[in-house]
Structure formats: structure tokens, C-alpha cells
Amino acid sequence: MRYYQFKGLLLEKGWITPTYVGVDDRGLIQYLSDQNPSDGIAIESVTGIVLPGFQNSHSHAFQFAMAGMAEKHSPGSSDDFWSWREAMYKCAMEMEPDQVEAVAAQLYAEMLRKGYTHVAEFHYLHHDKKGKPYANLAEMGERLLAAAKIAGIKITLVPVFYQKGGFGKPPQPRQVRFISNTVEAYLQLLDDSAHAVTKFENARLGYGVHSLRAVDASDIISTYEQGPKNIPFHLHAAEQLKEVDDCVSAVKQRPVEWLLNNLPLNERFHLVHCTHLNDEEVVRLAKSNANVILCPGTEGNLGDGIFRLSEFAGNHGNWSIGTDSHISLNPVEDLRWLDYAQRLLTHKRNTFDDGASVLVKKTLSSGRKAMGNWCAEYFSIGQPFDAVVFNLNTPLLAQAAPAHWLSAILYTADSSAIAGTIVNGKWVVKASQHVADDFIRSEFQKHFLKP
Ligand SMILES: [Zn+2]
């Protein structure tokens, strides 16, 4: 057993101060109390307060190679989501498996440094540069799993079905690496991915389709009906107004309206973005118990729009956060921006009664489901000890009373306030340094795409 003493640890009901945590060799919590377990035991004392590790519910790892590189706009040009997508396709076309692995390992190490301990990798870069499947259909997925292992982050690999270049359109040449032509071909890829996941500890499987624009409507239904029923189903929906308009032209319904009418949406479904919803969709989607994955950094960067979070939350909707293109990787920053966007819209400050508590609770419970993990308790006996530790020596936190710790973190902290990140009971980041930083960084430098 390994023991820690922290100044505080957050449970759903509030802080335990101080907190003693005992973790066994498998990384599972076996002791959790404000009482010292007994005299004479070696205990690592940490001047920090502990939150459950964050879940990153939506990642396209390869896009980290272009984060921040598409921000110069020619005077007079019209740069939007669709022109950004062309730059993203160029990046996707260039990456070999070794590069994907090195970029993903660096990305995942950075996620850990910011407090994420589990990532759902929404994966569609399946084939070689000519669109030919690799001998191992799950080659690229396996590289992502390997990257997660190197970095020490937990991963849910979500290989998704990508079939079309748009509603009723054949794939573009730049999309050839994504494409499975039929449901059967995709399910074979999913089978190989399931096999790959079994080779890794701390790995799980999800599945899904890229979006309504990327798969025929009837094949989306078949994919769901023929796919596994016990793992999360992810897809993009209603990110852009053009996508909504194209969907209405193609199937006579809006994207989320179509999903509500044609799939048995429930808490296993995770709809990414849902930026453009009408009044009826907000209420019906919330009541379906399906989850929305919000990516405020990327949605802001791409000019998508603002999700109707206040109304969705008012109808008890479920949601979590993801970093998507990885333009922003800081969970507390992304959470506060979800709140601030609503404040900017409403000119009021109280989006939620107790914003920090609600933001943490909602993204944790829905984020865990996005990973295929149904435990909603922050920390409990028998669960893995996955945590982000904030430094209680920072000027503000050092002076704050425990009643204000969580709001001080959510509304003021950046990653410099993080003392470290723990996965399965062990530090993977300590004093801002990842334990495998030298190796991960040298591989990343070797493989980074030069613009
Ligand atoms: Zn995405």
C-alpha cells in the first residue's frame, strides 16, 4: 500500500480536510479518511487539494500537430470552419503511423499536465495515404493506444464510421484515409479495434459514426443496430449552420431532430457539439438522457456558435467537455468559458447556483459515461485513484477558505496551479513535469510536421 496525505479532497458532498488516501498495488483506493491510518506508516505529505481527474470526452489526436498553426488569415479572405477543415485534411494526409503515435503521446502528456486522466479518442484516420487499409485494420488505433500507454493516460478508443464527402456526396480525395464504404467494412474495423484494445491495460472501446453528413442515414441506423449495445456511441452533430441546412435538404429534418426520430437516444449516446438546436430539440434531447459533448475552445476557435447550455441544463440535460482540435487543453479554462458564454448572452452572472460545483459534477458524470465508465462517485473505496492535485501554496488558494477552494480553482486557476496528476495511484506529472517528458518530447520533436 502507498499512502498520501493531502490538505483536502473533493467528494460530491464537499471537501474532506485533511485527507488520507491508501492505494494498493493495482492503483485502487483501499483507504479514504480524514484520520491518519496508523502511526509508523510511511505517508507522502502533499500541500495540495485533490479533484477527481478530468475526462476529455472528445479528441482527434493528429490535429495537435496543427494546433495554433492556422491562425493567420489573409486580409480580405473569408476563413471559416470549412477553410480550416481543408488545412486539417492536409495535416491528416501527411501523417504516418509513427508520427501519429509521437504526436498523440505528446498530446496525452500535455492533457495529463493540465489535469485530464482519461481521453476518448474519436478516431477516423484509419488507412494509409492512398486510402488502402493497413494489414492490421486497426493499425492507427493501435498507435493511439500505444501513445496513451507511453503517456500514462487512460483511453477509450472510439473508431468511427466515415463513408461520404457530405450528404449524398462521394468522398473527396483528401478524405480517402477515413473511408469505409459499407457498414460491414466498418464493423470489421471495429472488430480489429476491439482486439487491439484487449492488448492494453487502461483501455476501453467505444464506437459510432463521424456525423450525419459523413454516413448515409440508413447506414447510421444499421451501424447502431448491428453494433455492440454495451459501449458508448459517439457522433458529431449540428456543429455548423451549413451542416444543418444541408441535412434539412437531404433528409428533410434537422440533424438532432433526425437523431431523436430515428435512433433510441439514451445515456449511452454522446453527441458532440449540438451547437445549433431549436427550442424543441433542446427539450427533447435533454429528456432523452443522451449526453452532449461540448468543446468550447475549439467551438470558439472555429466560430461554430454557442450551445444553449442554460436551457439544456434547465431541462436536466447531460453534458461533458472535450478538447477536439486541442487549440485549448485546459479543463478549468474550458469549463469557465462554458459559463462565461452564457453570462455574455444573458447579461447575468448566475448561470448556475453554484457554478464550480455544477461544472465539475456534470462534466464528471457525463464524461465518465463517455469513457464507458459508469461510476459517478468522485472517489470511493475500490475505485482507481485518478486525481489532479492543486497546489495550496499558490497565493490565492493559500488564503482561501475551503468553502471557496473549488470556485477559486474553476474561475481563477491556470495549469501553473497544478501540483501534479495521479493515475492509478501514481504520479504521472509532478511539479509540472511529466515523468517520461524527455522521451516523449524527443519523439515529438523528431516527428513533428514542419509547416
Ligand atoms: Zn470533433
Coordinates of C-alpha atoms and ligand atoms in Angstrom, one line a residue:
M1 CA 0.0 0.0 0.0
R2 CA 1.0 3.6 -0.8
Y3 CA -0.3 6.4 1.4
Y4 CA -0.8 10.0 0.8
Q5 CA -1.9 12.9 3.0
F6 CA -3.5 15.9 1.3
K7 CA -4.8 19.1 2.7
G8 CA -8.2 18.3 1.2
L9 CA -10.0 16.0 -1.3
L10 CA -13.3 16.7 -3.0
L11 CA -16.2 14.4 -2.7
E12 CA -19.6 15.1 -4.2
K13 CA -20.8 16.2 -0.7
G14 CA -17.8 18.5 -0.2
W15 CA -14.2 18.6 1.0
I16 CA -12.6 16.1 3.4
T17 CA -9.9 18.0 5.3
P18 CA -7.3 16.7 5.7
T19 CA -7.4 13.5 3.7
Y20 CA -5.5 10.3 3.9
V21 CA -5.6 8.0 0.9
G22 CA -4.2 4.5 0.8
V23 CA -3.8 2.9 -2.6
D24 CA -3.0 -0.8 -3.3
D25 CA -0.6 -2.2 -6.0
R26 CA -3.3 -2.1 -8.6
G27 CA -3.9 1.6 -8.1
L28 CA -7.2 1.1 -6.3
I29 CA -8.3 3.1 -3.3
Q30 CA -8.3 1.0 -0.1
Y31 CA -8.3 3.8 2.5
L32 CA -10.0 7.1 2.4
S33 CA -10.4 9.1 5.6
D34 CA -9.7 12.3 7.5
Q35 CA -7.9 10.1 10.1
N36 CA -4.3 9.0 10.0
P37 CA -4.4 5.2 9.1
S38 CA -1.9 4.4 11.9
D39 CA 1.4 5.5 13.4
G40 CA 4.6 4.2 11.8
I41 CA 3.3 4.1 8.2
A42 CA 5.2 6.0 5.5
I43 CA 2.9 8.7 4.2
E44 CA 3.7 11.1 1.4
S45 CA 2.5 14.5 2.6
V46 CA 1.3 16.9 -0.1
T47 CA 0.5 20.6 0.3
G48 CA -2.3 20.2 -2.2
I49 CA -6.0 19.7 -2.6
V50 CA -7.4 17.0 -4.8
L51 CA -10.1 16.9 -7.5
P52 CA -11.0 13.8 -9.5
G53 CA -9.1 13.6 -12.7
F54 CA -11.0 15.1 -15.6
Q55 CA -12.3 13.2 -18.6
N56 CA -11.6 14.6 -22.1
S57 CA -14.6 13.3 -24.0
H58 CA -13.6 14.3 -27.5
S59 CA -10.1 14.2 -29.1
H60 CA -8.7 14.0 -32.6
A61 CA -5.1 13.4 -31.6
F62 CA -3.5 14.1 -35.0
Q63 CA -4.9 17.6 -35.0
F64 CA -2.5 18.6 -32.2
A65 CA 0.2 18.7 -34.9
M66 CA -1.5 21.8 -36.4
A67 CA -2.8 23.5 -33.2
G68 CA -2.1 27.2 -33.4
M69 CA -0.7 26.9 -37.0
A70 CA -3.9 28.0 -38.8
E71 CA -4.4 31.4 -37.1
K72 CA -3.0 33.8 -39.7
H73 CA -5.8 35.0 -42.0
S74 CA -5.1 36.7 -45.4
P75 CA -6.5 40.2 -45.4
G76 CA -9.9 40.2 -47.1
S77 CA -10.2 36.4 -47.1
S78 CA -13.1 34.5 -45.6
D79 CA -11.7 32.0 -43.2
D80 CA -14.2 29.7 -41.5
F81 CA -14.8 26.2 -40.4
W82 CA -14.8 24.9 -43.9
S83 CA -11.5 26.5 -44.9
W84 CA -9.9 25.4 -41.6
R85 CA -11.1 21.9 -42.5
E86 CA -9.0 22.0 -45.7
A87 CA -5.9 22.7 -43.6
M88 CA -6.8 19.9 -41.3
Y89 CA -7.2 17.5 -44.2
K90 CA -3.7 18.5 -45.4
C91 CA -2.4 17.6 -42.0
A92 CA -4.3 14.3 -41.9
M93 CA -2.9 13.3 -45.4
E94 CA 0.7 13.7 -44.3
M95 CA 0.9 11.7 -41.1
E96 CA 2.5 8.3 -41.0
P97 CA 1.7 5.9 -38.1
D98 CA 5.0 6.7 -36.3
Q99 CA 4.0 10.4 -36.4
V100 CA 0.5 9.8 -35.1
E101 CA 2.0 7.9 -32.2
A102 CA 4.6 10.5 -31.3
V103 CA 2.1 13.4 -31.7
A104 CA -0.5 11.6 -29.7
A105 CA 1.9 10.7 -26.9
Q106 CA 2.9 14.4 -26.5
L107 CA -0.7 15.5 -26.6
Y108 CA -1.7 13.0 -24.0
A109 CA 1.2 14.0 -21.8
E110 CA 0.0 17.6 -22.1
M111 CA -3.5 16.5 -21.2
L112 CA -2.2 14.9 -18.0
R113 CA -0.2 18.0 -17.2
K114 CA -3.5 20.0 -17.3
G115 CA -5.5 17.5 -15.2
Y116 CA -7.1 15.1 -17.6
T117 CA -6.7 11.4 -16.7
H118 CA -8.9 9.7 -19.3
V119 CA -9.4 10.6 -23.0
A120 CA -12.0 9.4 -25.5
E121 CA -10.2 9.4 -28.9
F122 CA -12.7 9.9 -31.7
H123 CA -10.7 8.2 -34.4
Y124 CA -11.2 8.3 -38.1
L125 CA -7.7 8.5 -39.6
H126 CA -7.9 4.8 -40.4
H127 CA -6.0 4.0 -43.6
D128 CA -2.7 4.7 -45.5
K129 CA -2.2 7.8 -47.6
K130 CA -3.8 6.1 -50.7
G131 CA -6.8 5.0 -48.7
K132 CA -5.7 1.4 -48.5
P133 CA -6.5 -0.3 -45.2
Y134 CA -3.4 -1.3 -43.3
A135 CA -2.8 -5.1 -42.9
N136 CA -3.9 -4.6 -39.4
L137 CA -7.1 -2.7 -39.9
A138 CA -6.7 -1.1 -36.5
E139 CA -3.0 -0.1 -37.1
M140 CA -3.7 3.6 -36.4
G141 CA -6.0 2.9 -33.5
E142 CA -3.3 0.7 -32.0
R143 CA -0.8 3.6 -32.3
L144 CA -3.2 5.8 -30.4
L145 CA -3.5 3.1 -27.7
A146 CA 0.3 2.8 -27.6
A147 CA 0.6 6.6 -27.2
A148 CA -1.8 6.6 -24.3
K149 CA 0.3 3.8 -22.7
I150 CA 3.5 5.8 -23.1
A151 CA 1.9 8.9 -21.6
G152 CA 0.1 7.0 -18.9
I153 CA -3.4 8.3 -19.6
K154 CA -6.5 6.1 -19.7
I155 CA -8.0 5.9 -23.2
T156 CA -11.3 5.0 -24.7
L157 CA -10.7 4.4 -28.4
V158 CA -13.7 5.4 -30.5
P159 CA -13.1 4.3 -34.1
V160 CA -15.9 5.9 -36.1
F161 CA -17.6 5.1 -39.5
Y162 CA -16.8 7.7 -42.2
Q163 CA -18.3 7.0 -45.6
K164 CA -19.2 10.1 -47.5
G165 CA -17.8 13.5 -48.6
G166 CA -21.1 15.2 -47.5
F167 CA -24.8 14.5 -47.7
G168 CA -25.2 12.2 -50.8
K169 CA -21.7 13.1 -52.0
P170 CA -18.8 10.7 -52.7
P171 CA -15.6 11.1 -50.6
Q172 CA -13.1 13.8 -51.6
P173 CA -9.6 12.7 -52.4
R174 CA -8.4 14.3 -49.1
Q175 CA -10.8 12.0 -47.2
V176 CA -9.6 8.7 -48.5
R177 CA -7.8 7.8 -45.3
F178 CA -11.1 8.0 -43.4
I179 CA -13.4 5.9 -45.6
S180 CA -15.2 2.6 -45.0
N181 CA -17.6 2.1 -47.9
T182 CA -20.1 -0.2 -46.1
V183 CA -21.4 -1.0 -42.6
E184 CA -19.8 -4.4 -42.9
A185 CA -16.4 -2.9 -43.6
Y186 CA -16.7 -0.6 -40.7
L187 CA -17.8 -3.4 -38.3
Q188 CA -14.7 -5.3 -39.4
L189 CA -12.5 -2.3 -38.5
L190 CA -14.4 -2.1 -35.2
D191 CA -13.7 -5.8 -34.5
D192 CA -10.0 -5.4 -35.1
S193 CA -10.1 -2.3 -32.9
A194 CA -11.7 -4.3 -30.1
H195 CA -9.0 -6.9 -30.4
A196 CA -6.3 -4.1 -30.3
V197 CA -7.9 -2.7 -27.1
T198 CA -7.5 -6.1 -25.4
K199 CA -3.7 -5.8 -25.7
F200 CA -3.6 -2.7 -23.5
E201 CA -4.4 -2.1 -19.8
N202 CA -6.3 1.1 -19.1
A203 CA -8.0 1.0 -22.5
R204 CA -11.7 0.7 -23.5
L205 CA -13.7 0.8 -26.7
G206 CA -16.5 3.0 -28.0
Y207 CA -17.9 3.2 -31.5
G208 CA -20.0 5.5 -33.6
V209 CA -20.3 7.4 -36.8
H210 CA -18.5 10.6 -37.8
S211 CA -21.6 12.7 -38.4
L212 CA -24.9 12.7 -40.4
R213 CA -23.1 14.3 -43.3
A214 CA -20.4 11.5 -43.4
V215 CA -22.6 8.4 -43.4
D216 CA -25.9 7.5 -45.2
A217 CA -28.9 7.9 -43.0
S218 CA -29.9 4.2 -43.4
D219 CA -26.4 3.1 -42.6
I220 CA -26.3 5.1 -39.4
I221 CA -29.3 3.1 -38.2
S222 CA -27.7 -0.2 -39.4
T223 CA -24.4 0.7 -37.6
Y224 CA -26.3 1.2 -34.4
E225 CA -28.5 -1.8 -34.8
Q226 CA -25.6 -4.2 -35.7
G227 CA -23.1 -2.7 -33.3
P228 CA -22.4 -3.5 -29.7
K229 CA -25.1 -2.3 -27.2
N230 CA -23.0 -2.1 -24.1
I231 CA -20.4 0.6 -25.0
P232 CA -20.7 4.4 -25.7
F233 CA -21.8 5.6 -29.1
H234 CA -20.3 8.9 -30.2
L235 CA -21.0 11.2 -33.2
H236 CA -20.7 14.8 -34.3
A237 CA -24.0 16.7 -34.7
A238 CA -25.1 20.2 -35.7
E239 CA -21.8 22.0 -35.3
Q240 CA -22.2 24.3 -38.3
L241 CA -25.3 26.1 -39.7
K242 CA -24.4 24.9 -43.2
E243 CA -24.4 21.4 -41.9
V244 CA -28.0 21.9 -40.5
D245 CA -29.2 23.4 -43.8
D246 CA -27.6 20.6 -45.8
C247 CA -29.2 18.0 -43.6
V248 CA -32.6 19.6 -44.0
S249 CA -32.1 19.5 -47.8
A250 CA -31.1 15.8 -47.7
V251 CA -33.4 14.2 -45.1
K252 CA -36.0 16.9 -44.5
Q253 CA -35.1 17.1 -40.8
R254 CA -32.5 18.9 -38.8
P255 CA -29.6 16.7 -37.6
V256 CA -30.6 16.4 -33.9
E257 CA -34.3 16.1 -34.9
W258 CA -33.4 13.2 -37.2
L259 CA -31.4 11.5 -34.5
L260 CA -34.2 11.9 -32.0
N261 CA -36.7 10.5 -34.5
N262 CA -34.6 7.6 -35.8
L263 CA -32.3 6.3 -33.0
P264 CA -33.3 5.3 -29.5
L265 CA -31.2 8.0 -27.9
N266 CA -30.3 7.2 -24.3
E267 CA -27.5 7.8 -21.8
R268 CA -25.1 5.7 -23.9
F269 CA -25.2 8.3 -26.8
H270 CA -22.7 11.2 -26.9
L271 CA -23.5 13.9 -29.4
V272 CA -20.5 16.2 -30.0
H273 CA -21.2 20.0 -30.3
C274 CA -25.0 20.3 -30.9
T275 CA -24.3 24.0 -31.3
H276 CA -27.4 24.7 -33.4
L277 CA -30.5 23.4 -31.7
N278 CA -34.1 24.8 -31.8
D279 CA -36.4 25.0 -28.8
E280 CA -37.9 21.6 -29.3
E281 CA -34.6 19.9 -29.8
V282 CA -33.2 21.4 -26.6
V283 CA -36.0 19.9 -24.5
R284 CA -36.3 16.6 -26.4
L285 CA -32.5 16.0 -26.3
A286 CA -32.3 16.7 -22.6
K287 CA -35.2 14.4 -21.8
S288 CA -33.7 11.6 -23.9
N289 CA -30.9 11.3 -21.4
A290 CA -28.4 11.4 -24.2
N291 CA -25.2 13.3 -23.5
V292 CA -23.8 16.3 -25.3
I293 CA -20.0 16.8 -25.5
L294 CA -19.0 20.5 -25.6
C295 CA -15.7 21.6 -26.8
P296 CA -15.6 25.4 -26.0
G297 CA -12.0 26.0 -27.0
T298 CA -12.4 24.5 -30.5
E299 CA -16.0 25.7 -31.0
G300 CA -14.8 29.3 -30.2
N301 CA -11.7 28.9 -32.4
L302 CA -13.8 27.7 -35.4
G303 CA -16.6 30.2 -34.9
D304 CA -19.2 27.5 -34.5
G305 CA -21.6 29.3 -32.2
I306 CA -22.7 29.0 -28.6
F307 CA -24.5 25.9 -27.3
R308 CA -27.8 26.7 -25.4
L309 CA -26.3 25.4 -22.1
S310 CA -28.6 27.3 -19.7
E311 CA -31.8 26.0 -21.3
F312 CA -30.3 22.5 -21.7
A313 CA -29.2 22.4 -18.1
G314 CA -32.6 23.8 -17.0
N315 CA -34.1 20.7 -18.6
H316 CA -31.6 18.5 -16.7
G317 CA -29.5 17.7 -19.8
N318 CA -26.3 15.8 -19.5
W319 CA -23.0 17.1 -20.8
S320 CA -19.2 16.8 -20.6
I321 CA -16.3 18.6 -22.2
G322 CA -13.7 17.7 -24.9
T323 CA -10.8 19.4 -26.5
D324 CA -11.5 18.3 -30.1
S325 CA -8.8 20.1 -32.2
H326 CA -6.7 20.8 -29.0
I327 CA -6.4 24.6 -29.5
S328 CA -7.1 24.7 -25.8
L329 CA -6.2 21.9 -23.4
N330 CA -7.1 23.3 -20.0
P331 CA -10.2 21.8 -18.5
V332 CA -10.9 24.5 -15.9
E333 CA -10.5 27.2 -18.6
D334 CA -12.9 25.3 -20.9
L335 CA -15.4 24.9 -18.1
R336 CA -15.3 28.5 -17.1
W337 CA -15.8 29.5 -20.8
L338 CA -19.0 27.4 -20.9
D339 CA -20.3 29.5 -18.1
Y340 CA -18.9 32.8 -19.4
A341 CA -20.5 32.3 -22.9
Q342 CA -23.9 32.0 -21.1
R343 CA -23.2 35.1 -19.0
L344 CA -22.3 37.1 -22.1
L345 CA -25.6 36.0 -23.7
T346 CA -27.8 36.6 -20.7
H347 CA -26.0 39.6 -19.1
K348 CA -26.4 37.7 -15.8
R349 CA -23.8 36.0 -13.6
N350 CA -25.8 33.1 -12.2
T351 CA -25.8 30.6 -15.0
F352 CA -25.8 28.0 -12.2
D353 CA -26.5 28.5 -8.5
D354 CA -23.0 27.1 -7.5
G355 CA -21.2 27.2 -10.8
A356 CA -18.0 25.5 -9.8
S357 CA -19.7 22.5 -8.2
V358 CA -22.2 22.1 -11.0
L359 CA -19.4 22.3 -13.7
V360 CA -17.3 19.7 -12.0
K361 CA -20.2 17.4 -11.3
K362 CA -21.8 17.5 -14.7
T363 CA -18.6 17.0 -16.7
L364 CA -17.5 14.2 -14.4
S365 CA -20.7 12.1 -14.5
S366 CA -21.3 12.5 -18.2
G367 CA -17.6 12.3 -19.1
R368 CA -17.2 9.0 -17.2
K369 CA -20.1 7.6 -19.3
A370 CA -18.4 8.9 -22.5
M371 CA -15.4 6.7 -21.5
G372 CA -17.7 3.7 -20.8
N373 CA -17.2 4.1 -17.0
W374 CA -20.5 4.1 -15.1
C375 CA -19.1 5.1 -11.7
A376 CA -20.2 8.6 -10.8
E377 CA -18.6 8.8 -7.4
Y378 CA -15.7 11.2 -7.3
F379 CA -13.6 8.9 -5.1
S380 CA -14.6 5.7 -3.4
I381 CA -13.1 2.5 -1.9
G382 CA -12.3 0.0 -4.7
Q383 CA -12.1 2.6 -7.4
P384 CA -8.8 3.7 -9.2
F385 CA -7.2 6.7 -7.6
D386 CA -7.1 9.1 -10.6
A387 CA -6.7 12.7 -9.5
V388 CA -5.4 16.2 -10.2
V389 CA -3.8 17.9 -7.3
F390 CA -3.9 21.7 -7.0
N391 CA -1.1 23.5 -5.1
L392 CA -2.3 25.0 -1.9
N393 CA 0.8 27.2 -1.8
T394 CA -0.4 29.4 -4.7
P395 CA -1.1 32.9 -3.3
L396 CA -4.9 32.8 -3.8
L397 CA -5.6 29.2 -2.7
A398 CA -3.3 29.6 0.3
Q399 CA -5.6 32.4 1.6
A400 CA -8.9 30.9 0.5
A401 CA -11.2 29.1 3.0
P402 CA -12.2 25.5 1.9
A403 CA -15.7 26.8 1.1
H404 CA -14.1 28.8 -1.8
W405 CA -11.4 26.4 -2.9
L406 CA -13.4 24.9 -5.8
S407 CA -14.6 28.2 -7.2
A408 CA -11.1 29.7 -6.8
I409 CA -9.8 26.8 -8.9
L410 CA -12.6 26.9 -11.5
Y411 CA -12.6 30.6 -12.0
T412 CA -9.0 31.7 -11.5
A413 CA -6.6 28.8 -11.9
D414 CA -4.3 28.0 -14.8
S415 CA -2.1 25.0 -15.1
S416 CA 0.6 26.6 -13.1
A417 CA -1.6 25.9 -10.0
I418 CA -1.4 22.2 -10.6
A419 CA 1.0 20.3 -8.3
G420 CA 0.6 17.1 -10.2
T421 CA -1.6 14.4 -11.7
I422 CA -2.0 10.9 -10.4
V423 CA -3.2 7.9 -12.4
N424 CA -3.8 4.5 -10.8
G425 CA -2.3 5.8 -7.5
K426 CA 1.0 7.0 -9.0
W427 CA 2.3 10.5 -10.0
V428 CA 2.5 10.8 -13.8
V429 CA 3.0 14.5 -13.6
K430 CA 4.7 16.2 -10.6
A431 CA 5.8 19.8 -10.3
S432 CA 4.6 20.4 -13.9
Q433 CA 6.9 17.7 -15.3
H434 CA 5.7 14.6 -16.9
V435 CA 7.6 11.5 -15.6
A436 CA 8.5 10.5 -19.2
D437 CA 8.9 14.0 -20.5
D438 CA 12.4 13.6 -22.1
F439 CA 11.4 10.6 -24.2
I440 CA 8.0 11.9 -25.2
R441 CA 9.3 15.3 -26.2
S442 CA 12.3 14.0 -28.2
E443 CA 10.0 11.7 -30.2
F444 CA 7.6 14.5 -30.7
Q445 CA 10.4 16.8 -32.0
K446 CA 11.6 14.1 -34.3
H447 CA 8.2 13.6 -35.8
F448 CA 6.6 17.0 -35.7
L449 CA 5.3 18.2 -39.1
K450 CA 7.1 21.3 -40.1
P451 CA 4.6 23.8 -41.6
Ligands
ZN1 ZN -14.5 16.6 -33.5

